[in-house]
Short mmCIF file of C-alpha atoms in Angstrom, two decimals:
data_model
loop_
_atom_site.label_atom_id
_atom_site.label_comp_id
_atom_site.label_asym_id
_atom_site.label_seq_id
_atom_site.Cartn_x
_atom_site.Cartn_y
_atom_site.Cartn_z
CA HIS A 149 66.27 -148.42 39.39
CA THR A 150 66.59 -145.90 42.13
CA HIS A 151 69.13 -143.51 41.96
CA THR A 152 70.63 -142.18 45.55
CA THR A 153 72.02 -138.80 45.70
CA HIS A 154 74.57 -139.72 48.58
CA HIS A 155 76.74 -142.72 46.65
CA HIS A 156 75.82 -142.08 42.97
CA THR A 157 75.38 -145.65 42.45
CA THR A 158 72.66 -147.85 40.66
CA GLN A 159 71.11 -150.52 42.86
CA SER A 160 69.79 -153.72 41.45
CA PRO A 161 65.99 -153.84 40.90
CA THR A 162 63.92 -155.08 43.76
CA PRO A 163 60.14 -155.61 44.12
CA HIS A 164 59.10 -152.05 45.25
CA HIS A 165 56.06 -153.57 47.14
CA THR A 166 58.21 -156.00 49.21
CA ALA A 167 60.68 -153.08 49.89
CA MET A 168 58.05 -150.45 51.25
CA GLU A 169 56.43 -153.14 53.60
CA THR A 170 59.62 -153.14 55.36
CA LEU A 171 60.39 -149.62 55.24
CA PRO A 172 60.90 -148.19 58.66
CA PRO A 173 59.26 -144.92 59.66
CA LEU A 174 61.29 -141.67 59.30
CA PRO A 175 63.14 -140.44 62.41
CA ARG A 176 61.30 -137.47 64.08
CA HIS A 177 64.18 -134.87 63.29
CA ALA A 178 63.87 -136.13 59.53
CA GLN A 179 60.24 -135.41 59.67
CA GLN A 180 60.64 -132.04 61.17
CA ARG A 181 63.03 -130.67 58.56
CA GLY A 182 62.16 -132.86 55.67
CA PRO A 183 64.07 -135.32 53.77
CA ARG A 184 66.11 -133.38 51.01
CA VAL A 185 65.33 -135.84 48.39
CA ARG A 186 61.38 -135.63 48.90
CA SER A 187 61.58 -131.62 48.91
CA GLY A 188 64.11 -131.39 45.96
CA GLY A 189 64.83 -134.19 43.55
CA LEU A 190 61.70 -136.29 43.76
CA ARG A 191 59.25 -133.41 43.68
CA THR A 192 61.10 -131.54 41.25
CA ASN A 193 61.48 -134.45 38.99
CA LEU A 194 57.70 -135.11 39.16
CA ARG A 195 56.67 -131.84 38.44
CA SER A 196 58.62 -132.02 35.32
CA ARG A 197 56.29 -134.89 34.14
CA PRO A 198 52.64 -133.61 33.92
CA THR A 199 50.00 -136.12 34.71
CA ASN A 200 46.29 -136.50 33.58
CA SER A 201 44.97 -137.45 36.95
CA ALA A 202 41.26 -136.24 37.92
CA ASN A 203 42.61 -135.25 41.21
CA GLY A 204 45.16 -132.48 39.98
CA THR A 205 48.80 -132.88 39.66
CA LEU A 206 51.11 -134.63 42.25
CA ALA A 207 52.55 -130.99 43.38
CA GLN A 208 48.95 -129.76 43.95
CA THR A 209 48.12 -132.87 46.04
CA LEU A 210 51.22 -132.54 48.25
CA ALA A 211 50.61 -128.60 48.72
CA GLN A 212 47.11 -129.41 49.89
CA ALA A 213 48.35 -132.16 52.26
CA LYS A 214 47.84 -131.47 55.96
CA PRO A 215 50.89 -131.02 58.04
CA ASN A 216 52.47 -134.20 59.08
CA SER A 217 49.62 -136.30 57.42
CA LEU A 218 52.20 -138.49 55.74
CA GLY A 219 54.79 -138.60 58.71
CA SER A 220 52.63 -139.17 61.70
CA ASP A 221 53.46 -141.69 64.36
CA ASN A 222 49.75 -142.66 64.39
CA SER A 223 49.35 -146.34 63.18
CA ASP A 224 46.55 -145.53 60.84
CA ASN A 225 48.57 -142.75 59.09
CA THR A 226 51.55 -144.97 59.28
CA ALA A 227 49.75 -147.48 56.93
CA GLN A 228 48.61 -144.68 54.70
CA HIS A 229 52.11 -143.17 54.68
CA ALA A 230 53.67 -146.44 53.63
CA ALA A 231 50.92 -147.21 50.89
CA CYS A 232 51.65 -143.69 49.32
CA LEU A 233 55.42 -144.11 49.50
CA SER A 234 54.90 -147.41 47.74
CA LEU A 235 52.75 -145.94 44.90
CA LEU A 236 55.57 -142.93 44.39
CA LEU A 237 58.47 -145.29 44.28
CA ALA A 238 56.61 -147.50 41.67
CA GLY A 239 56.08 -144.38 39.71
CA HIS A 240 52.21 -144.37 39.99
CA ALA A 241 52.03 -140.68 40.41
CA ASP A 242 48.36 -140.43 39.33
CA ALA A 243 47.33 -143.42 41.59
CA PHE A 244 49.06 -141.64 44.37
CA CYS A 245 47.32 -138.52 43.99
CA GLU A 246 43.90 -140.47 44.01
CA PHE A 247 44.81 -142.67 46.62
CA PHE A 248 45.79 -139.78 49.02
CA THR A 249 42.80 -137.59 48.11
CA LEU A 250 40.41 -140.53 48.79
CA THR A 251 42.10 -141.41 52.11
CA GLU A 252 41.81 -137.80 53.10
CA GLN A 253 38.22 -137.23 52.43
CA HIS A 254 37.28 -140.79 53.96
CA PRO A 255 39.35 -140.73 57.15
CA GLY A 256 37.77 -144.17 58.07
CA LEU A 257 39.85 -145.84 55.26
CA CYS A 258 43.09 -145.43 57.21
CA SER A 259 42.01 -147.78 59.81
CA GLN A 260 40.82 -150.64 57.48
CA ALA A 261 44.08 -152.34 56.55
CA GLU A 262 42.36 -154.58 54.04
CA SER A 263 40.67 -151.81 52.42
CA LEU A 264 43.97 -149.85 52.12
CA ARG A 265 45.56 -152.74 50.36
CA VAL A 266 42.85 -153.47 47.81
CA LEU A 267 42.63 -149.68 47.04
CA GLN A 268 46.36 -149.39 46.52
CA GLN A 269 46.60 -152.73 44.60
CA GLN A 270 43.63 -151.99 42.03
CA LEU A 271 44.73 -148.13 41.75
CA SER A 272 48.21 -149.40 40.55
CA VAL A 273 46.66 -151.92 38.25
CA ALA A 274 44.42 -149.22 36.72
CA ASP A 275 47.36 -146.83 36.32
CA THR A 276 49.49 -149.31 34.70
CA ALA A 277 46.53 -150.29 32.23
CA ARG A 278 45.99 -146.49 31.70
CA ARG A 279 49.69 -145.99 30.56
CA SER A 280 49.56 -148.93 28.10
CA GLY A 281 46.35 -147.68 26.66
CA ASP A 282 44.26 -150.77 27.78
CA THR A 283 41.19 -149.04 28.68
CA THR A 284 39.20 -152.43 29.37
CA ALA A 285 41.71 -153.60 32.13
CA THR A 286 41.33 -149.88 33.46
CA GLN A 287 37.80 -150.18 33.68
CA GLN A 288 38.07 -153.53 35.20
CA ALA A 289 40.23 -152.51 37.85
CA ARG A 290 37.99 -149.58 38.88
CA ALA A 291 34.74 -152.02 38.77
CA THR A 292 36.67 -154.31 41.02
CA LEU A 293 37.03 -151.59 43.41
CA ALA A 294 33.45 -150.57 43.09
CA GLU A 295 32.25 -153.94 43.93
CA TYR A 296 34.53 -154.31 46.80
CA PHE A 297 33.19 -151.10 48.56
CA GLU A 298 29.65 -152.14 47.69
CA GLY A 299 30.39 -155.58 49.57
CA GLU A 300 31.97 -153.16 52.56
CA GLN A 301 28.76 -151.07 52.60
CA GLN A 302 30.50 -147.87 51.55
CA ALA A 303 27.97 -146.60 49.17
CA ASP A 304 29.80 -143.34 48.37
CA LEU A 305 33.03 -144.87 47.52
CA ALA A 306 31.39 -147.71 45.10
CA GLN A 307 29.40 -144.81 43.34
CA TYR A 308 32.45 -142.83 42.96
CA PHE A 309 34.34 -145.92 41.15
CA TRP A 310 31.11 -146.77 39.03
CA ARG A 311 31.06 -143.31 37.86
CA SER A 312 34.63 -143.31 36.70
CA CYS A 313 34.03 -146.63 34.93
CA ALA A 314 30.76 -145.17 33.08
CA THR A 315 32.45 -141.88 32.16
CA GLY A 316 36.17 -142.97 31.58
CA GLY A 317 35.74 -144.14 27.94
CA GLY A 318 36.66 -147.47 26.95
CA ALA A 319 34.32 -150.48 26.36
CA ALA A 320 30.80 -149.40 25.78
CA ARG A 321 29.33 -152.54 27.48
CA GLN A 322 31.41 -152.13 30.72
CA ALA A 323 30.16 -148.36 30.54
CA VAL A 324 26.81 -149.53 30.38
CA THR A 325 27.18 -152.25 33.20
CA ALA A 326 28.67 -149.28 35.34
CA THR A 327 25.66 -147.14 34.73
CA ILE A 328 23.34 -149.69 35.68
CA SER A 329 25.14 -150.35 38.89
CA MET A 330 25.06 -146.72 39.48
CA GLY A 331 21.35 -146.84 39.32
CA LEU A 332 21.31 -149.80 41.42
CA GLY A 333 23.00 -148.07 44.09
CA CYS A 334 20.97 -145.01 44.08
CA GLU A 335 17.95 -147.40 44.18
CA ALA A 336 19.00 -149.09 47.44
CA GLN A 337 19.32 -145.67 49.01
CA GLY A 338 15.74 -144.73 48.26
CA GLU A 339 16.88 -141.95 45.63
CA LEU A 340 14.32 -143.05 42.82
CA GLU A 341 14.75 -140.12 40.56
CA SER A 342 18.76 -140.48 40.28
CA ALA A 343 18.17 -144.23 39.89
CA GLN A 344 15.69 -143.35 37.02
CA GLN A 345 18.03 -141.21 35.40
CA HIS A 346 21.15 -143.78 35.44
CA PHE A 347 18.71 -146.43 33.98
CA TYR A 348 17.38 -144.19 31.37
CA ARG A 349 20.88 -143.31 30.47
CA ALA A 350 21.68 -147.05 30.10
CA PHE A 351 18.66 -147.59 28.07
CA GLU A 352 19.71 -144.85 25.53
CA GLN A 353 23.13 -146.19 25.28
CA CYS A 354 21.78 -149.68 24.46
CA THR A 355 19.37 -148.38 21.92
CA ALA A 356 21.90 -146.42 20.18
CA SER A 357 24.21 -149.33 19.72
CA ASP A 358 23.31 -152.55 17.80
CA ASP A 359 25.85 -154.47 19.80
CA LEU A 360 24.15 -153.66 22.96
CA LYS A 361 20.48 -154.30 22.17
CA ASP A 362 20.73 -157.77 23.80
CA LEU A 363 21.00 -155.70 27.13
CA LEU A 364 17.66 -153.90 26.43
CA PRO A 365 15.37 -156.11 28.29
CA ALA A 366 17.37 -156.14 31.52
CA VAL A 367 17.63 -152.56 31.38
CA ALA A 368 13.91 -152.25 30.59
CA GLU A 369 13.30 -154.36 33.89
CA HIS A 370 15.18 -151.76 35.96
CA VAL A 371 13.33 -148.86 34.43
CA GLY A 372 9.98 -150.38 34.90
CA ARG A 373 11.00 -151.51 38.36
CA VAL A 374 11.82 -147.85 39.44
CA LEU A 375 8.60 -146.48 37.71
CA LEU A 376 6.39 -148.82 39.68
CA LEU A 377 8.20 -147.85 42.83
CA LYS A 378 7.36 -144.31 42.02
CA ALA A 379 3.83 -145.21 41.44
CA VAL A 380 3.21 -146.69 44.74
CA GLN A 381 5.01 -144.18 46.58
CA ALA A 382 2.91 -141.39 44.53
CA GLU A 383 -0.57 -142.83 45.45
CA GLY A 384 -3.02 -142.03 42.55
CA GLU A 385 -0.29 -141.73 40.17
CA ALA A 386 -1.06 -144.34 37.49
CA GLU A 387 1.12 -142.57 34.73
CA HIS A 388 4.34 -144.16 35.97
CA ALA A 389 2.77 -147.74 36.18
CA GLN A 390 1.35 -147.32 32.68
CA LYS A 391 4.70 -146.45 31.26
CA ALA A 392 6.12 -149.43 32.96
CA LEU A 393 3.62 -151.69 31.41
CA GLU A 394 4.18 -150.34 27.93
CA LEU A 395 7.90 -150.38 28.32
CA ALA A 396 7.55 -154.19 29.69
CA ARG A 397 5.27 -155.17 26.86
CA THR A 398 7.51 -153.57 24.24
CA HIS A 399 10.62 -155.92 25.42
CA ASP A 400 8.42 -158.78 26.62
CA VAL A 401 9.76 -158.51 30.64
CA LYS A 402 6.86 -160.57 32.01
CA ASN A 403 7.67 -160.12 35.71
CA ILE A 404 7.41 -156.30 35.08
CA ILE A 405 4.07 -156.87 32.93
CA ALA A 406 2.82 -158.97 36.03
CA HIS A 407 3.95 -156.27 38.59
CA ALA A 408 2.52 -153.25 36.66
CA GLU A 409 -0.92 -155.22 36.13
CA PHE A 410 -1.05 -155.53 40.00
CA VAL A 411 -0.09 -151.92 40.66
CA LEU A 412 -2.64 -150.77 38.40
CA ALA A 413 -5.33 -152.88 39.89
CA GLY A 414 -4.53 -151.39 43.27
CA LEU A 415 -4.68 -147.77 42.24
CA ASP A 416 -8.19 -148.58 40.40
CA GLU A 417 -9.46 -150.29 43.54
CA LYS A 418 -8.65 -147.11 45.50
CA LYS A 419 -10.49 -145.05 43.11
CA ALA A 420 -13.64 -147.51 43.36
CA ASN A 421 -13.06 -148.61 39.72
CA PHE A 422 -13.58 -152.08 40.67
CA ALA A 423 -14.48 -153.57 37.23
CA GLN A 424 -11.23 -152.19 35.93
CA ALA A 425 -9.35 -153.50 38.87
CA ILE A 426 -10.74 -156.94 38.11
CA GLU A 427 -9.42 -156.68 34.52
CA HIS A 428 -5.92 -155.83 35.68
CA LEU A 429 -6.01 -158.53 38.58
CA GLU A 430 -7.02 -161.13 36.26
CA ALA A 431 -3.99 -160.08 33.74
CA TYR A 432 -1.99 -160.46 36.72
CA MET A 433 -3.08 -163.92 37.69
CA ALA A 434 -2.31 -165.13 34.09
CA LEU A 435 1.24 -164.20 34.70
CA SER A 436 1.31 -164.78 38.41
CA SER A 437 4.16 -167.55 38.06
CA HIS A 438 6.62 -164.42 37.40
CA ARG A 439 5.63 -162.73 40.66
CA SER A 440 4.14 -165.20 42.78
CA ASP A 441 4.73 -163.13 45.95
CA LEU A 442 2.10 -160.99 45.01
CA GLN A 443 -0.55 -163.70 44.67
CA PRO A 444 -1.92 -163.48 48.28
CA GLN A 445 -2.58 -159.81 47.85
CA ALA A 446 -4.20 -160.37 44.30
CA CYS A 447 -6.54 -162.92 45.52
CA LEU A 448 -7.65 -160.75 48.47
CA SER A 449 -8.25 -157.73 46.06
CA LEU A 450 -10.12 -159.86 43.61
CA SER A 451 -12.21 -160.94 46.45
CA ARG A 452 -12.96 -157.43 47.80
CA CYS A 453 -13.71 -156.09 44.10
CA HIS A 454 -16.29 -159.03 43.45
CA GLU A 455 -17.84 -158.21 46.87
CA GLU A 456 -18.41 -154.67 46.12
CA LEU A 457 -19.96 -155.70 42.68
CA GLY A 458 -22.29 -157.83 44.64
CA ASP A 459 -20.85 -161.34 43.58
CA LEU A 460 -20.40 -162.87 46.87
CA GLU A 461 -20.04 -166.38 45.61
CA LEU A 462 -17.05 -165.38 43.65
CA ALA A 463 -15.70 -163.42 46.30
CA LEU A 464 -15.92 -166.32 48.84
CA GLN A 465 -14.31 -168.75 46.17
CA TYR A 466 -11.10 -166.65 45.97
CA VAL A 467 -10.49 -166.47 49.73
CA LYS A 468 -11.05 -170.20 49.88
CA GLN A 469 -8.57 -170.70 47.03
CA LEU A 470 -6.02 -168.45 49.02
CA VAL A 471 -6.56 -170.45 52.26
CA CYS A 472 -5.78 -173.72 50.51
CA SER A 473 -2.34 -172.10 49.33
CA VAL A 474 -1.30 -170.57 52.60
CA ALA A 475 0.42 -172.51 55.47
CA GLU A 476 -1.10 -171.34 58.99
CA ASP A 477 2.14 -171.53 60.73
CA SER A 478 4.01 -169.24 58.11
CA ASP A 479 1.74 -166.41 58.50
CA LEU A 480 -0.77 -166.40 61.39
CA VAL A 481 -1.82 -162.96 60.69
CA LEU A 482 -2.93 -163.40 57.20
CA ALA A 483 -4.61 -166.83 58.09
CA VAL A 484 -6.67 -165.17 60.89
CA ASP A 485 -7.75 -162.55 58.34
CA LEU A 486 -8.68 -165.01 55.71
CA HIS A 487 -10.77 -167.25 57.94
CA SER A 488 -12.65 -163.99 59.46
CA ARG A 489 -13.14 -162.87 55.82
CA ILE A 490 -14.61 -166.36 54.90
CA GLY A 491 -16.73 -165.94 57.90
CA LYS A 492 -18.18 -162.52 57.02
CA LEU A 493 -18.88 -163.66 53.35
CA GLN A 494 -20.85 -166.78 54.52
CA LEU A 495 -22.74 -164.82 56.94
CA LEU A 496 -23.73 -162.49 54.05
CA LEU A 497 -24.79 -165.69 52.05
CA ARG A 498 -26.89 -166.66 55.20
CA GLN A 499 -24.57 -169.70 55.57
CA ASN A 500 -24.74 -169.27 59.36
CA GLN A 501 -23.46 -172.44 60.65
CA GLU A 502 -20.41 -172.40 58.28
CA SER A 503 -19.73 -168.74 59.20
CA ALA A 504 -19.64 -169.80 62.96
CA ALA A 505 -17.12 -172.56 62.19
CA SER A 506 -14.89 -170.05 60.25
CA PHE A 507 -15.14 -167.40 62.93
CA LYS A 508 -14.26 -170.03 65.50
CA LYS A 509 -11.14 -171.17 63.25
CA ALA A 510 -10.17 -167.52 63.08
CA TYR A 511 -10.54 -167.05 66.94
CA GLU A 512 -8.39 -170.12 67.54
CA LEU A 513 -5.60 -168.88 65.50
CA SER A 514 -5.67 -165.39 66.97
CA GLN A 515 -5.43 -167.20 70.43
CA ARG A 516 -1.98 -168.80 69.03
CA LEU A 517 -0.88 -165.18 67.66
CA GLY A 518 -1.37 -163.78 71.07
CA ASP A 519 -2.34 -160.24 69.80
CA VAL A 520 -4.99 -159.13 72.38
CA SER A 521 -6.82 -156.59 69.94
CA VAL A 522 -6.85 -159.16 67.07
CA MET A 523 -8.19 -161.65 69.64
CA THR A 524 -10.88 -159.44 70.89
CA ARG A 525 -12.11 -158.50 67.28
CA VAL A 526 -12.36 -161.96 66.22
CA ARG A 527 -13.99 -163.08 69.57
CA TYR A 528 -16.91 -160.47 68.81
CA GLN A 529 -17.22 -161.73 65.20
CA TYR A 530 -17.47 -165.19 66.39
CA GLY A 531 -20.00 -164.29 69.19
CA ALA A 532 -22.14 -162.38 66.57
CA ALA A 533 -22.06 -165.42 64.27
CA ARG A 534 -23.15 -167.90 66.95
CA ALA A 535 -26.13 -165.35 67.93
CA THR A 536 -27.06 -165.46 64.38
CA CYS A 537 -27.11 -169.32 64.31
CA LEU A 538 -29.22 -169.11 67.63
CA ALA A 539 -31.56 -166.54 66.29
CA GLY A 540 -32.06 -168.62 63.20
CA THR A 541 -32.98 -171.66 65.50
CA PHE A 542 -35.71 -169.56 67.21
CA MET A 543 -36.93 -168.38 64.01
CA GLN A 544 -37.27 -171.92 62.48
CA GLN A 545 -39.46 -172.70 65.63
CA VAL A 546 -41.49 -169.51 64.93
CA VAL A 547 -42.14 -170.25 61.60
CA ALA A 548 -42.94 -173.89 62.29
CA ASN A 549 -45.36 -172.67 64.99
CA ASN A 550 -43.74 -175.29 67.48
CA LYS A 551 -44.56 -173.77 70.71
CA GLU A 552 -43.35 -176.71 72.78
CA ALA A 553 -39.86 -176.53 71.29
CA LEU A 554 -39.82 -172.67 71.34
CA GLY A 555 -40.71 -172.64 75.05
CA GLN A 556 -38.02 -175.00 75.79
CA LEU A 557 -35.50 -172.93 73.91
CA LEU A 558 -36.60 -169.75 75.70
CA LEU A 559 -36.35 -171.82 78.85
CA TRP A 560 -32.70 -172.57 78.16
CA LYS A 561 -31.88 -169.06 77.08
CA THR A 562 -33.15 -167.66 80.40
CA THR A 563 -31.39 -170.33 82.45
CA ARG A 564 -28.19 -170.93 80.30
CA HIS A 565 -25.87 -169.78 83.28
CA GLY A 566 -27.96 -171.39 85.86
CA PRO A 567 -27.98 -175.08 87.37
CA LEU A 568 -29.84 -176.24 84.28
CA ALA A 569 -27.28 -175.07 82.11
CA GLN A 570 -24.46 -177.04 83.95
CA SER A 571 -26.67 -180.08 84.22
CA ILE A 572 -27.01 -180.07 80.36
CA GLY A 573 -23.50 -179.49 79.67
CA PHE A 574 -23.49 -177.21 76.73
CA GLN A 575 -21.21 -174.34 75.91
CA SER A 576 -21.98 -170.58 75.81
CA SER A 577 -24.67 -169.82 73.23
CA ILE A 578 -24.84 -173.12 71.49
CA ALA A 579 -28.39 -174.02 71.68
CA PRO A 580 -29.17 -177.76 72.76
CA SER A 581 -31.91 -179.81 71.23
CA PRO A 582 -35.22 -179.51 72.73
CA LEU A 583 -35.26 -183.09 74.00
CA LYS A 584 -31.98 -182.64 76.00
CA ILE A 585 -33.66 -179.51 77.57
CA ARG A 586 -36.88 -181.37 78.18
CA LEU A 587 -34.92 -184.13 79.93
CA ALA A 588 -32.74 -181.97 82.04
CA SER A 589 -35.55 -179.99 83.12
CA HIS A 590 -36.95 -183.52 84.91
CA GLY A 591 -33.43 -184.27 86.08
CA GLU A 592 -33.25 -187.22 83.55
CA VAL A 593 -29.93 -186.42 81.85
CA THR A 594 -27.72 -189.41 81.64
CA GLU A 595 -25.24 -190.94 79.32
CA ASP A 596 -27.85 -193.02 77.98
CA ASN A 597 -29.95 -190.28 76.90
CA ASN A 598 -27.39 -189.54 73.95
CA SER A 599 -29.13 -191.90 71.47
CA GLY A 600 -32.45 -190.42 71.96
CA ASP A 601 -31.01 -187.03 71.47
CA GLU A 602 -29.80 -188.01 68.12
CA GLU A 603 -33.01 -189.41 67.20
CA PHE A 604 -34.67 -186.33 68.19
CA GLU A 605 -32.31 -184.49 66.05
CA GLU A 606 -32.59 -186.76 62.96
CA GLU A 607 -36.44 -186.00 63.39
CA PHE A 608 -35.98 -182.28 63.78
CA GLU A 609 -33.79 -182.18 60.60
CA GLU A 610 -36.53 -184.08 58.70
CA GLN A 611 -39.26 -181.54 59.70
CA GLN A 612 -36.93 -178.80 58.53
CA GLN A 613 -36.54 -180.31 55.04
CA HIS A 614 -40.07 -180.85 55.04
CA GLN A 615 -40.74 -177.30 55.65
CA GLN A 616 -38.41 -176.23 53.10
CA GLN A 617 -39.79 -178.35 50.39
CA GLN A 618 -43.18 -176.79 51.35
#
């Protein structure tokens, strides 16, 4: 019931929220001299009832208020004014103090009607629950505010309410959840040290209570993830990754185990510990289903490590395995790199024709990519592979002591940009068969010559096989 000083009558109870929504703003002369009830009766009565608010007593809050901060004609301040009066008339003195302090510290809230409504509503719920001794409901109301401000991308307010949930007493499980949420907020802002401290605190709380041990795997996952992030940022620091691996193994957190093995492999590869890196990578591959997003990089790392150790066949096998699992259209940059790597390994294995085909594929993909620098690099690789094939063709004739074929190849080499090259109809450095060169030099290249060309090539291949057997 609201007692008025002028009529000394008792009004019938009415919903205070509805009344405040229609409350007109104070007249300007009343704002200047101040209503007698607010300065005398209401403030005196509230002073006589001390509060436990974290923001101080109501009297201190009002004393620190800016001039006209609750009575301005500004529309933003009017919304703040109405909400503050609504909390006061409802008897939520602590909620008023906190609401007023938060809106003064975050002026942007005053222009967000929905945020003000949610803040006023949930602070009222939390204050009512606190008075009745229901700490669980108090934590829930403050957690609702934390989640709301997280969704509104206001991290400082979200952290404020999570902190009050974690340190305000009440249910231990809700406190652990709030501590974890604080750690996640710090992690999202890149504050890894603070995030690690929050996660460790939650881990200690779960370890100390038998009722919370079911939360240990989840908390261990958060701790391990932050440790791995620190290991990646601090290059060469394997200590964090090793701690994460041991913790994940203790609580059987497979995705962190897989991630830790992958991180340790990368650190070993940078230190040229290729054998140790392969061990970690193979351990990751056994658990790759839990972190499949790292599999492409793991296959490339395995290929590089085996190449460094001289096992080119196995290095080539891992890259081919990766090519089969990667869609070209989804990642053109990765596809270009993979085909280029295959071509390089094939060239080292003296698979010259296959190498040229792989570099050609990489060049075609680079043209689709449109990156001039990548296109130029792959074009040189493709040209080098084709030149190697041509050199192999020349050397075959030298070894076979086939002077006629060698002379025709030299003739083609010196005239490949002239009229003879145009009459033969071949491209760039792809060497034609000696028969086609001989016919072209006599002006006898026609469509009917294709069959003879194929017969010559078959005969030439038989000669090569015979020489290899010898």
